[in-house]
Amino acid sequence: MSDDLTIIKGTKTEQYSALIPQIEALILGEPDLIANLANIVAALKEQFGWLWVGFYLVKQDELVLAPFQGPVACTRIRKGRGVCGTAWQEMKTLIVPDVNAFPGHISCSSLSRSEIVMPLIRNGKVIGVLDADSTSLSEFDTVDQEYLGQILSLIRLSKNN
Ligand code: SME
């Protein structure tokens, strides 16, 4: 494929529908997990322009910062802490319409107003989380959850060497 991503305008569904095949083509045949996570967050950032989008990966008893796009972020998050650590502990997606209303939210940027965190689950265990932050309130909803879930399922074959 061409190195350039085709960015489209339109509804969220239209944007994800155009983006997902391109992400699929980018990671098809590439087994390295970090390389694939890096291209996924680059593609999401370019299409949606969110403040921050990135992964944290589980290492021992903490989440450790992994490929991301956006401002510098906190490097380690303990299980059960913040939105990311809670999504890990509860093994579920958290959509936070107003980060200031989430008890224990970890603020990496004062510009972040809303957030979605989805666990990356492999063989029944959380191996990391995908986190996206927006400068707008209520940016994320179940449409994002559905399509980001499809993107996460594309990396099920990637290996973390
Ligand atoms: N807000 C997250 C921390 C990670 S940053 O937003 C990049 C949380 O509460 O877990």
Short mmCIF file of N, CA, C and O in Angstrom, two decimals, residues 4 8 29 35 47 50 58 61 63 90 95 108 112 114 117 148 152 161:
data_model
loop_
_atom_site.label_atom_id
_atom_site.label_comp_id
_atom_site.label_asym_id
_atom_site.label_seq_id
_atom_site.Cartn_x
_atom_site.Cartn_y
_atom_site.Cartn_z
N ASP A 4 0.99 6.80 2.51
CA ASP A 4 0.11 7.84 3.03
C ASP A 4 -1.24 7.29 3.39
O ASP A 4 -1.85 6.53 2.63
N ILE A 8 -10.42 10.86 5.75
CA ILE A 8 -11.69 11.34 5.21
C ILE A 8 -12.48 12.12 6.25
O ILE A 8 -12.26 11.96 7.45
N GLY A 29 0.60 -9.11 7.99
CA GLY A 29 1.89 -9.70 7.70
C GLY A 29 3.01 -9.21 8.59
O GLY A 29 4.14 -9.66 8.47
N ALA A 35 5.46 -2.63 16.76
CA ALA A 35 5.37 -1.97 15.45
C ALA A 35 3.91 -1.74 15.08
O ALA A 35 3.53 -0.66 14.59
N GLN A 47 -6.32 10.46 11.79
CA GLN A 47 -7.71 10.52 11.34
C GLN A 47 -8.56 11.40 12.26
O GLN A 47 -9.35 12.22 11.81
N TRP A 50 -7.40 13.39 17.97
CA TRP A 50 -7.59 13.44 19.43
C TRP A 50 -6.34 14.02 20.09
O TRP A 50 -5.23 13.98 19.54
N VAL A 58 0.85 -4.24 30.12
CA VAL A 58 1.03 -4.81 31.46
C VAL A 58 2.45 -5.37 31.58
O VAL A 58 2.88 -6.19 30.76
N ASP A 61 3.22 -5.90 37.78
CA ASP A 61 1.96 -5.45 38.38
C ASP A 61 1.60 -4.02 37.99
O ASP A 61 0.86 -3.35 38.68
N LEU A 63 0.89 -1.02 34.58
CA LEU A 63 0.80 -0.67 33.16
C LEU A 63 1.97 0.25 32.86
O LEU A 63 2.23 1.20 33.61
N GLU A 90 -11.03 -4.24 36.03
CA GLU A 90 -12.40 -4.70 35.79
C GLU A 90 -12.55 -5.40 34.44
O GLU A 90 -13.62 -5.91 34.12
N ILE A 95 -15.91 4.36 29.29
CA ILE A 95 -16.13 5.60 28.54
C ILE A 95 -16.39 6.68 29.58
O ILE A 95 -17.32 6.57 30.37
N CYS A 108 -2.83 13.40 32.88
CA CYS A 108 -1.52 13.54 32.24
C CYS A 108 -1.44 14.87 31.51
O CYS A 108 -0.37 15.41 31.30
N SER A 112 -7.10 17.47 28.74
CA SER A 112 -7.99 16.32 28.51
C SER A 112 -9.32 16.53 29.22
O SER A 112 -9.38 16.84 30.41
N SER A 114 -12.32 14.32 28.12
CA SER A 114 -13.04 13.04 28.11
C SER A 114 -12.11 11.96 27.60
O SER A 114 -11.06 12.24 26.99
N VAL A 117 -11.07 4.10 27.56
CA VAL A 117 -10.01 3.12 27.79
C VAL A 117 -10.58 1.73 27.56
O VAL A 117 -11.62 1.38 28.11
N LEU A 148 -13.16 0.66 17.75
CA LEU A 148 -11.83 0.46 18.35
C LEU A 148 -11.65 -1.00 18.75
O LEU A 148 -10.55 -1.55 18.66
N LEU A 152 -8.64 -3.43 17.81
CA LEU A 152 -7.89 -4.26 18.76
C LEU A 152 -7.87 -5.72 18.34
O LEU A 152 -6.88 -6.42 18.53
N ASN A 161 7.80 -9.50 21.31
CA ASN A 161 9.09 -10.16 21.53
C ASN A 161 10.06 -9.27 22.30
O ASN A 161 10.05 -8.10 22.16
#
